[in-house]
Short mmCIF file of C-alpha atoms in Angstrom, two decimals:
data_model
loop_
_atom_site.label_atom_id
_atom_site.label_comp_id
_atom_site.label_asym_id
_atom_site.label_seq_id
_atom_site.Cartn_x
_atom_site.Cartn_y
_atom_site.Cartn_z
CA MET A 9 127.93 108.35 116.99
CA ALA A 10 129.68 106.38 119.76
CA ARG A 11 130.07 102.72 119.65
CA PRO A 12 127.17 100.33 120.56
CA ARG A 13 126.76 100.33 124.27
CA ASP A 14 125.62 96.53 126.01
CA ASN A 15 125.46 97.26 129.72
CA ARG A 16 122.33 95.06 130.94
CA GLN A 17 122.52 93.99 134.01
CA ARG A 18 119.83 91.50 135.69
CA ASP A 19 117.12 93.65 137.63
CA LEU A 20 116.55 91.96 141.28
CA LEU A 21 113.16 93.59 140.96
CA ARG A 22 111.99 91.90 137.92
CA ALA A 23 111.36 88.38 136.68
CA SER A 24 114.62 86.68 135.18
CA LEU A 25 113.87 85.74 131.73
CA ASP A 26 115.60 82.54 131.93
CA GLN A 27 113.19 81.33 135.08
CA ILE A 28 110.01 81.98 133.32
CA ILE A 29 110.57 80.57 129.63
CA ASN A 30 111.24 76.69 128.10
CA LEU A 31 115.00 76.67 127.78
CA GLN A 32 114.35 74.24 124.66
CA HIS A 33 112.16 76.84 122.69
CA PRO A 34 113.59 76.95 119.03
CA LEU A 35 113.94 80.39 119.53
CA VAL A 36 116.03 79.98 122.74
CA GLN A 37 118.18 77.65 120.52
CA LEU A 38 118.52 79.79 117.66
CA ALA A 39 119.85 82.42 120.08
CA ASP A 40 122.74 80.47 121.57
CA LYS A 41 123.98 79.19 118.39
CA ILE A 42 124.12 82.79 116.91
CA ASP A 43 127.59 83.79 116.84
CA TRP A 44 126.49 87.94 118.21
CA GLN A 45 129.94 88.67 118.42
CA PHE A 46 130.78 88.52 115.00
CA LEU A 47 127.49 90.74 114.59
CA ASP A 48 128.79 93.11 116.97
CA ARG A 49 132.10 93.54 114.94
CA ARG A 50 130.04 94.40 111.45
CA PHE A 51 127.60 96.69 113.30
CA ALA A 52 130.10 98.43 115.22
CA SER A 53 132.17 99.12 112.34
CA VAL A 54 129.85 101.89 111.28
CA CYS A 55 129.96 103.87 114.47
CA ALA A 56 133.40 106.08 115.36
CA ALA A 57 134.71 106.91 118.85
CA GLY A 58 133.37 110.49 119.71
CA PRO A 59 130.71 112.61 121.70
CA GLY A 60 126.92 111.50 121.79
CA GLN A 61 124.78 109.00 123.37
CA PRO A 62 126.29 105.32 122.55
CA GLY A 63 124.40 103.26 119.95
CA LEU A 64 121.67 100.54 120.67
CA PRO A 65 123.38 97.22 121.71
CA THR A 66 124.00 95.40 118.54
CA ARG A 67 122.24 92.14 119.53
CA LEU A 68 118.98 94.09 120.27
CA VAL A 69 119.54 95.78 116.67
CA ALA A 70 120.30 92.71 115.17
CA GLY A 71 117.67 90.47 117.21
CA MET A 72 115.32 92.97 116.15
CA PHE A 73 115.43 92.69 112.25
CA ILE A 74 115.28 89.02 112.54
CA LEU A 75 112.34 88.98 114.09
CA LYS A 76 111.14 91.36 111.69
CA HIS A 77 111.64 89.96 108.58
CA ALA A 78 111.50 86.04 109.74
CA GLU A 79 107.74 86.30 111.14
CA ASN A 80 106.53 88.77 108.52
CA LEU A 81 105.73 91.94 111.13
CA SER A 82 105.94 95.27 110.60
CA ASP A 83 108.16 97.77 112.96
CA GLU A 84 104.96 98.54 114.71
CA VAL A 85 103.56 95.50 115.35
CA LEU A 86 107.11 93.73 116.15
CA CYS A 87 107.49 96.82 118.49
CA ALA A 88 104.29 95.93 120.19
CA ARG A 89 105.02 92.06 120.44
CA TRP A 90 108.18 92.58 121.75
CA VAL A 91 106.95 94.15 124.95
CA GLU A 92 104.53 90.97 125.58
CA ASN A 93 106.65 88.36 124.28
CA PRO A 94 109.45 87.03 126.68
CA TYR A 95 111.15 84.87 123.76
CA TYR A 96 111.65 87.92 121.43
CA GLN A 97 113.32 89.90 124.75
CA TYR A 98 115.46 86.78 125.31
CA PHE A 99 116.23 86.53 122.01
CA CYS A 100 117.52 90.27 121.75
CA GLY A 101 119.52 89.49 125.03
CA GLU A 102 117.62 90.83 127.48
CA LEU A 103 118.48 89.46 131.02
CA SER A 104 115.14 90.51 133.01
CA PHE A 105 111.66 90.94 131.40
CA CYS A 106 111.22 94.08 130.08
CA HIS A 107 107.39 96.06 130.48
CA GLU A 108 108.32 99.02 127.99
CA LEU A 109 110.34 99.43 125.10
CA PRO A 110 113.72 100.44 125.67
CA PHE A 111 114.22 102.50 122.09
CA GLU A 112 111.84 104.50 119.90
CA ARG A 113 110.74 102.52 116.93
CA SER A 114 111.80 105.06 114.55
CA SER A 115 115.32 103.72 115.80
CA MET A 116 114.85 100.81 113.28
CA THR A 117 114.91 103.12 110.49
CA ARG A 118 117.91 104.90 111.58
CA TRP A 119 119.65 101.40 112.02
CA ARG A 120 118.76 100.11 108.40
CA GLN A 121 119.88 103.60 107.23
CA ARG A 122 123.08 103.44 109.13
CA LEU A 123 124.11 100.00 108.11
CA GLY A 124 123.08 99.65 104.84
CA GLU A 125 123.31 96.60 102.39
CA ASP A 126 127.22 95.85 102.89
CA GLN A 127 126.76 95.38 106.97
CA LEU A 128 123.60 93.62 106.77
CA VAL A 129 125.05 90.79 104.66
CA ALA A 130 126.20 89.76 107.96
CA LEU A 131 122.69 88.89 109.38
CA LEU A 132 122.38 86.36 105.83
CA GLN A 133 126.03 84.81 106.39
CA GLU A 134 125.52 84.06 109.84
CA SER A 135 122.25 82.58 109.15
CA LEU A 136 124.38 80.52 106.60
CA SER A 137 126.70 79.39 109.56
CA VAL A 138 124.32 78.50 111.94
CA ALA A 139 122.72 76.11 109.38
CA HIS A 140 126.06 74.71 108.77
CA LYS A 141 127.06 74.53 112.41
CA THR A 142 123.78 72.42 113.10
CA GLY A 143 123.81 70.08 110.10
CA ALA A 144 121.13 71.83 108.27
CA ILE A 145 123.35 72.48 105.42
CA GLU A 146 126.57 70.84 104.07
CA SER A 147 129.53 72.54 102.28
CA LYS A 148 128.64 70.50 99.10
CA ASP A 149 124.98 72.04 98.94
CA LEU A 150 127.03 75.56 98.26
CA GLU A 151 129.00 74.14 95.48
CA ARG A 152 125.69 73.40 93.29
CA VAL A 153 123.66 76.31 93.16
CA ALA A 154 120.58 77.68 90.73
CA VAL A 155 120.12 81.71 90.12
CA ASP A 156 116.94 83.22 88.97
CA THR A 157 115.42 86.76 89.07
CA THR A 158 112.47 87.74 90.60
CA VAL A 159 110.89 91.64 90.60
CA GLN A 160 110.69 92.92 93.99
CA PRO A 161 107.48 95.25 93.82
CA LYS A 162 107.17 98.86 95.63
CA ALA A 163 104.43 100.04 97.68
CA ILE A 164 103.12 102.61 95.15
CA ALA A 165 99.52 102.49 93.48
CA HIS A 166 99.02 101.25 89.52
CA PRO A 167 100.49 103.92 87.81
CA THR A 168 97.94 105.72 85.38
CA ASP A 169 98.89 108.86 83.20
CA ALA A 170 95.77 110.50 84.84
CA ARG A 171 96.69 109.59 88.20
CA LEU A 172 100.48 110.86 88.20
CA VAL A 173 99.24 113.97 86.39
CA HIS A 174 96.69 114.70 88.94
CA ARG A 175 99.38 113.57 92.15
CA ALA A 176 101.69 116.58 91.08
CA LEU A 177 99.33 119.26 90.43
CA VAL A 178 98.18 118.30 93.90
CA LYS A 179 101.71 117.94 95.73
CA LEU A 180 102.82 121.01 94.00
CA VAL A 181 99.78 123.39 95.44
CA ALA A 182 100.23 121.57 99.09
CA LEU A 183 104.38 122.51 98.67
CA ALA A 184 103.39 125.92 97.79
CA ARG A 185 101.15 126.58 100.58
CA ARG A 186 103.28 125.63 102.96
CA HIS A 187 106.19 127.37 102.05
CA GLY A 188 103.62 130.45 101.42
CA VAL A 189 103.72 130.76 98.19
CA THR A 190 100.24 132.60 96.69
CA LEU A 191 99.00 130.65 93.53
CA ARG A 192 96.72 132.76 90.75
CA GLN A 193 94.62 129.44 90.75
CA SER A 194 94.97 125.81 92.28
CA TYR A 195 92.32 124.14 89.95
CA LEU A 196 92.04 121.32 92.54
CA ARG A 197 88.74 120.80 92.32
CA VAL A 198 88.24 120.73 88.32
CA ALA A 199 91.68 118.89 88.57
CA LYS A 200 90.11 116.06 90.68
CA ARG A 201 86.88 115.81 88.37
CA ALA A 202 88.92 115.44 85.05
CA ALA A 203 90.98 112.79 86.72
CA ILE A 204 87.73 110.85 87.95
CA MET A 205 86.43 110.97 84.23
CA VAL A 206 89.48 110.08 82.64
CA GLY A 207 89.10 106.62 84.22
CA ARG A 208 85.38 106.45 83.77
CA TYR A 209 86.07 107.01 79.89
CA SER A 210 88.59 104.51 79.65
CA HIS A 211 86.91 101.86 81.75
CA ALA A 212 84.28 102.87 79.00
CA HIS A 213 86.41 102.63 76.03
CA GLN A 214 85.37 106.01 75.52
CA PHE A 215 89.48 106.83 74.61
CA LYS A 216 88.60 110.41 72.78
CA ARG A 217 86.96 111.94 75.96
CA ALA A 218 89.90 110.33 77.96
CA GLY A 219 92.53 111.80 76.13
CA LYS A 220 90.38 115.20 76.09
CA ALA A 221 90.46 115.01 79.68
CA LEU A 222 93.97 113.96 80.08
CA ARG A 223 95.15 117.04 78.31
CA PHE A 224 93.16 119.04 80.21
CA LEU A 225 94.76 117.78 83.44
CA ARG A 226 98.16 118.42 81.67
CA THR A 227 97.10 121.94 80.66
CA ARG A 228 96.29 122.94 84.38
CA LEU A 229 99.43 120.89 85.27
CA GLY A 230 101.56 123.24 83.12
CA ARG A 231 99.77 126.43 84.29
CA VAL A 232 100.85 125.76 88.11
CA ILE A 233 104.45 124.68 87.24
CA ARG A 234 104.77 128.24 85.45
CA ASP A 235 102.97 130.06 88.06
CA ILE A 236 105.52 128.66 90.60
CA HIS A 237 108.42 128.98 88.51
CA ARG A 238 107.50 132.53 88.13
CA LYS A 239 106.60 133.21 92.11
CA ILE A 240 110.09 131.80 93.67
CA LYS A 241 112.03 133.70 91.17
CA GLY A 242 114.62 135.40 92.36
CA GLN A 243 114.36 133.92 96.04
CA PRO A 244 117.21 131.46 96.29
CA GLU A 245 115.83 129.84 99.53
CA LEU A 246 113.02 128.52 97.99
CA MET A 247 114.55 127.30 94.63
CA PRO A 248 116.44 123.82 96.09
CA ARG A 249 113.00 122.98 98.33
CA PHE A 250 110.72 123.26 95.09
CA ALA A 251 113.39 122.17 92.39
CA PRO A 252 112.92 118.10 93.01
CA LEU A 253 109.53 117.95 92.85
CA LEU A 254 109.19 120.43 89.87
CA ASP A 255 111.17 118.49 87.71
CA LEU A 256 109.03 115.35 88.80
CA ALA A 257 106.12 117.17 87.50
CA ILE A 258 107.66 118.39 84.05
CA LYS A 259 108.71 114.83 83.07
CA VAL A 260 105.25 113.81 84.16
CA ARG A 261 103.72 116.07 82.32
CA HIS A 262 105.66 115.60 79.21
CA GLN A 263 105.95 111.80 79.23
CA ASP A 264 103.39 109.76 77.26
CA HIS A 265 102.50 106.04 78.12
CA ARG A 266 103.70 105.02 74.51
CA GLN A 267 107.47 106.39 74.83
CA ARG A 268 110.64 104.23 75.39
CA GLY A 269 113.08 104.79 77.99
CA PRO A 270 113.12 105.82 81.68
CA LYS A 271 109.89 107.31 82.71
CA VAL A 272 108.46 108.36 86.05
CA TYR A 273 106.17 105.83 87.73
CA SER A 274 105.80 107.46 91.44
CA LEU A 275 106.21 110.53 93.13
CA HIS A 276 107.37 109.47 96.31
CA ALA A 277 109.54 106.58 94.73
CA PRO A 278 111.15 108.18 91.18
CA GLU A 279 113.38 105.03 91.50
CA VAL A 280 110.85 102.37 90.43
CA GLU A 281 111.43 100.79 86.94
CA CYS A 282 108.79 99.07 85.04
CA ILE A 283 109.76 95.20 84.51
CA GLY A 284 107.89 92.43 82.27
CA LYS A 285 108.58 89.32 83.22
CA GLY A 286 105.96 87.54 80.63
CA LYS A 287 103.12 86.72 83.29
CA ALA A 288 99.70 86.28 82.40
CA ARG A 289 98.15 87.45 85.71
CA ALA A 290 100.86 90.66 85.96
CA PRO A 291 102.26 91.68 82.71
CA TYR A 292 104.14 94.45 84.38
CA GLU A 293 105.47 94.56 87.42
CA PHE A 294 106.91 97.96 89.17
CA GLY A 295 109.73 98.02 91.51
CA CYS A 296 113.14 96.59 90.83
CA LYS A 297 114.47 92.90 89.98
CA VAL A 298 116.19 90.45 92.38
CA SER A 299 118.45 88.27 92.01
CA ILE A 300 118.15 85.00 94.24
CA ALA A 301 120.34 81.94 94.76
CA THR A 302 119.44 78.78 96.66
CA PRO A 303 121.22 74.91 96.10
CA VAL A 304 119.94 72.52 93.44
CA THR A 305 120.47 70.00 96.34
CA THR A 306 117.98 69.04 99.10
CA PRO A 307 119.52 70.41 102.33
CA LYS A 308 117.94 68.81 105.38
CA GLY A 309 117.21 71.70 106.83
CA GLY A 310 115.66 73.30 103.40
CA GLN A 311 116.25 75.22 100.62
CA PHE A 312 118.23 77.95 102.32
CA VAL A 313 118.78 81.24 100.13
CA LEU A 314 122.49 81.84 99.73
CA HIS A 315 122.47 85.64 97.75
CA ALA A 316 120.05 88.01 97.10
CA LYS A 317 120.96 91.23 95.88
CA ALA A 318 118.78 93.91 94.09
CA LEU A 319 119.63 94.97 90.60
CA HIS A 320 118.34 98.74 89.57
CA GLY A 321 118.18 99.97 85.95
CA ASN A 322 116.23 96.42 84.49
CA PRO A 323 119.55 94.57 83.44
CA PHE A 324 119.42 91.60 81.26
CA ASP A 325 119.54 88.89 83.36
CA GLY A 326 122.07 87.31 81.33
CA HIS A 327 124.70 90.05 82.29
CA THR A 328 123.72 90.19 86.04
CA LEU A 329 125.47 86.66 85.99
CA GLY A 330 129.02 87.12 86.44
CA PRO A 331 128.86 89.62 89.55
CA VAL A 332 126.29 87.74 91.19
CA VAL A 333 128.33 84.68 91.28
CA LYS A 334 131.23 86.45 92.14
CA ASP A 335 129.20 88.33 95.13
CA LEU A 336 127.89 84.94 96.02
CA GLU A 337 131.17 83.22 96.77
CA ARG A 338 132.44 86.19 98.59
CA VAL A 339 129.19 85.82 101.02
CA THR A 340 129.60 81.77 101.57
CA GLY A 341 133.08 81.76 101.16
CA VAL A 342 132.57 78.54 98.40
CA GLU A 343 133.34 78.66 94.88
CA PRO A 344 130.23 77.42 93.12
CA ARG A 345 131.12 74.18 90.68
CA ARG A 346 127.59 73.90 88.60
CA ILE A 347 125.63 76.70 88.21
CA HIS A 348 121.88 75.91 87.07
CA VAL A 349 119.59 78.65 85.17
CA ASP A 350 116.57 79.24 83.30
CA LYS A 351 116.53 80.23 79.43
CA GLY A 352 116.69 83.78 79.83
CA TYR A 353 120.18 83.64 80.84
CA ARG A 354 121.35 82.79 77.23
CA GLY A 355 124.21 84.77 76.42
CA HIS A 356 125.19 85.27 79.86
CA ASN A 357 128.64 87.07 81.13
CA HIS A 358 129.99 84.50 83.37
CA PRO A 359 133.71 83.94 82.73
CA GLU A 360 133.59 80.24 83.16
CA LYS A 361 131.29 79.00 80.95
CA PHE A 362 131.48 75.68 81.08
CA ARG A 363 130.20 75.87 84.60
CA VAL A 364 126.69 77.29 83.45
CA TRP A 365 124.17 74.94 82.85
CA ILE A 366 120.97 76.21 80.86
CA SER A 367 117.62 74.54 81.10
CA GLY A 368 117.06 72.39 77.96
CA GLN A 369 120.68 72.12 77.34
CA VAL A 370 121.82 68.98 75.85
CA ARG A 371 125.67 69.00 75.38
CA ARG A 372 127.60 67.89 78.11
CA VAL A 373 124.34 66.40 79.78
CA THR A 374 125.35 63.63 82.50
CA ALA A 375 123.04 61.48 84.45
CA VAL A 376 124.00 63.47 87.49
CA ILE A 377 123.56 67.08 85.60
CA LYS A 378 120.51 65.98 84.50
CA ARG A 379 118.78 65.45 87.94
CA GLU A 380 120.43 68.76 88.98
CA MET A 381 118.56 70.52 86.02
CA LYS A 382 115.27 69.07 87.05
CA ARG A 383 115.86 70.39 90.42
CA ARG A 384 116.37 74.28 88.84
CA ALA A 385 112.99 74.92 89.55
CA ALA A 386 113.63 74.66 93.10
CA VAL A 387 113.92 77.97 93.53
CA GLU A 388 110.79 79.40 92.30
CA PRO A 389 109.00 78.27 95.74
CA VAL A 390 111.92 79.67 97.46
CA ILE A 391 110.87 82.93 95.72
CA GLY A 392 107.21 82.44 96.57
CA HIS A 393 107.86 82.10 100.47
CA LEU A 394 110.08 85.15 100.08
CA LYS A 395 107.15 87.56 99.03
CA ALA A 396 104.33 86.32 100.81
CA GLU A 397 105.91 85.31 104.12
CA HIS A 398 109.08 87.54 104.04
CA ARG A 399 108.03 91.04 102.87
CA MET A 400 109.66 90.87 99.49
CA GLY A 401 106.20 91.01 98.01
CA ARG A 402 105.54 95.16 98.78
CA ASN A 403 108.85 96.93 99.64
CA TYR A 404 107.83 99.87 101.93
CA LEU A 405 111.47 101.17 102.49
CA LYS A 406 112.59 104.37 100.93
CA GLY A 407 114.84 104.50 97.77
CA ARG A 408 117.36 102.39 95.92
CA ASP A 409 118.98 101.92 99.29
CA GLY A 410 115.78 100.41 100.56
CA ASP A 411 115.44 98.29 97.95
CA ARG A 412 118.95 96.36 98.67
CA ILE A 413 118.11 96.52 102.09
CA ASN A 414 114.79 95.02 101.95
CA ALA A 415 116.17 92.33 99.41
CA VAL A 416 118.97 90.90 102.16
CA LEU A 417 116.69 91.46 104.95
CA ALA A 418 113.75 89.17 103.33
CA ALA A 419 116.36 86.59 102.38
CA ALA A 420 118.13 86.24 105.98
CA GLY A 421 114.70 86.38 107.64
CA TYR A 422 113.71 83.59 105.38
CA ASN A 423 116.90 81.55 106.46
CA PHE A 424 116.18 82.12 110.06
CA HIS A 425 112.80 81.11 109.61
CA LEU A 426 113.87 77.48 108.39
CA LEU A 427 116.45 77.21 111.07
CA LEU A 428 113.32 77.76 113.78
CA ARG A 429 111.73 75.19 112.33
CA TRP A 430 115.14 72.81 111.95
CA PHE A 431 115.55 72.93 115.67
CA ALA A 432 111.76 72.50 116.37
CA GLU A 433 112.41 69.25 114.44
CA LEU A 434 115.43 68.45 116.06
CA LEU A 435 113.47 68.65 119.29
CA CYS A 436 110.68 66.34 118.47
CA ALA A 437 113.01 63.91 117.53
CA LEU A 438 114.65 64.22 120.51
CA PHE A 439 111.49 63.87 122.34
CA GLN A 440 110.65 60.66 120.38
CA LEU A 441 114.11 59.04 121.19
CA ALA A 442 113.70 59.55 124.83
CA ALA A 443 110.20 57.94 124.52
CA LEU A 444 111.54 54.73 122.85
CA ARG A 445 114.33 54.51 124.99
CA ALA A 446 112.16 54.63 128.09
CA GLY A 447 109.44 52.28 126.47
CA SER A 448 106.67 54.43 126.03
CA PRO A 449 104.31 55.12 123.45
CA SER A 450 105.57 58.39 121.60
CA PHE A 451 102.76 61.30 121.19
CA VAL A 452 104.90 63.65 119.54
#
């Protein structure tokens, strides 16, 4: 694909955006502070000169990603609001008001896949750069950080053996019909009834009957698997199409909820992991682990997210600290002097062990460090906001790449949301100052 284009010109027959909007609006102020040239250089690195239609303008793509996660909107709702909201259009670089979307909604998915985590980190870096330029955060806030991990749940149903076996059977039968493979018997009707009865027997604590119905389900799934193997044998064009789903179905049929090691928790998202964080309300969560880093100080603009990274394989928290801090230095350009973590990081692998302070530690604790250790818990509400308001609470993006992309975009959206609030507060302060100078009472 050729380099992104940006040949937008003012339309004489349409209203100019800077004449119909309030130029003091926080979105307008934020748009003027962002270094769009920096994002253009980063995003254009995935494009190469050659034939084909040039990509969308970089500012349009970056602006849509920022608005999506700052306002907690889906792709469909964001595209609908973009057509209605002139501030959204100005933020994305439009000169005149547009009455229709200049791209297909699926372009956002393609751009996410094309950029990946490595390039989308530029949005997080730019959010911190704008915060530093506007005084919302200072350099000293980047030197003392708190690091913690959380779970980014995937958009899957709660996995049970009966549900997984039934879904595997349904998907195999549908795939066979789609490719014209005639099965001896589909078992769809009796399998659905058996899956319902497993849930009813389990709810009534009749586990022997539930086990019998589950064995019935597994037997029918095995019959369908063997029937498909016989029918597609000797047809090389069908083998690659059935192989991934057959492998998952075989794993689902033979796995047990008591077994240890990797298991399949979802057929459409086999990368999902089962993670236990010791919560009473949710003993187990299904998704991937994410590391979050914030300042332990109190920046003027709020608790910004300095780093966010999805970690697959359900690693021990202490084993993630070394790589996370190294990546944090690359993102912020500042080497952390003190790192505060909870007791889950005991036995960490950070090379500078005297820079790491664990909750409850007594040795080498001064009055200043003790105050910072009390501030370590400030990372917890930040995680709560990321999940509740910036799309980390349920990840809808596909695959492990989607997990990593969603974590970075959620952190960037949270930071830009803080910046919008920061600009609104500055605007209120200016109005109050103007009112005081004029000698009139302030109503702000």
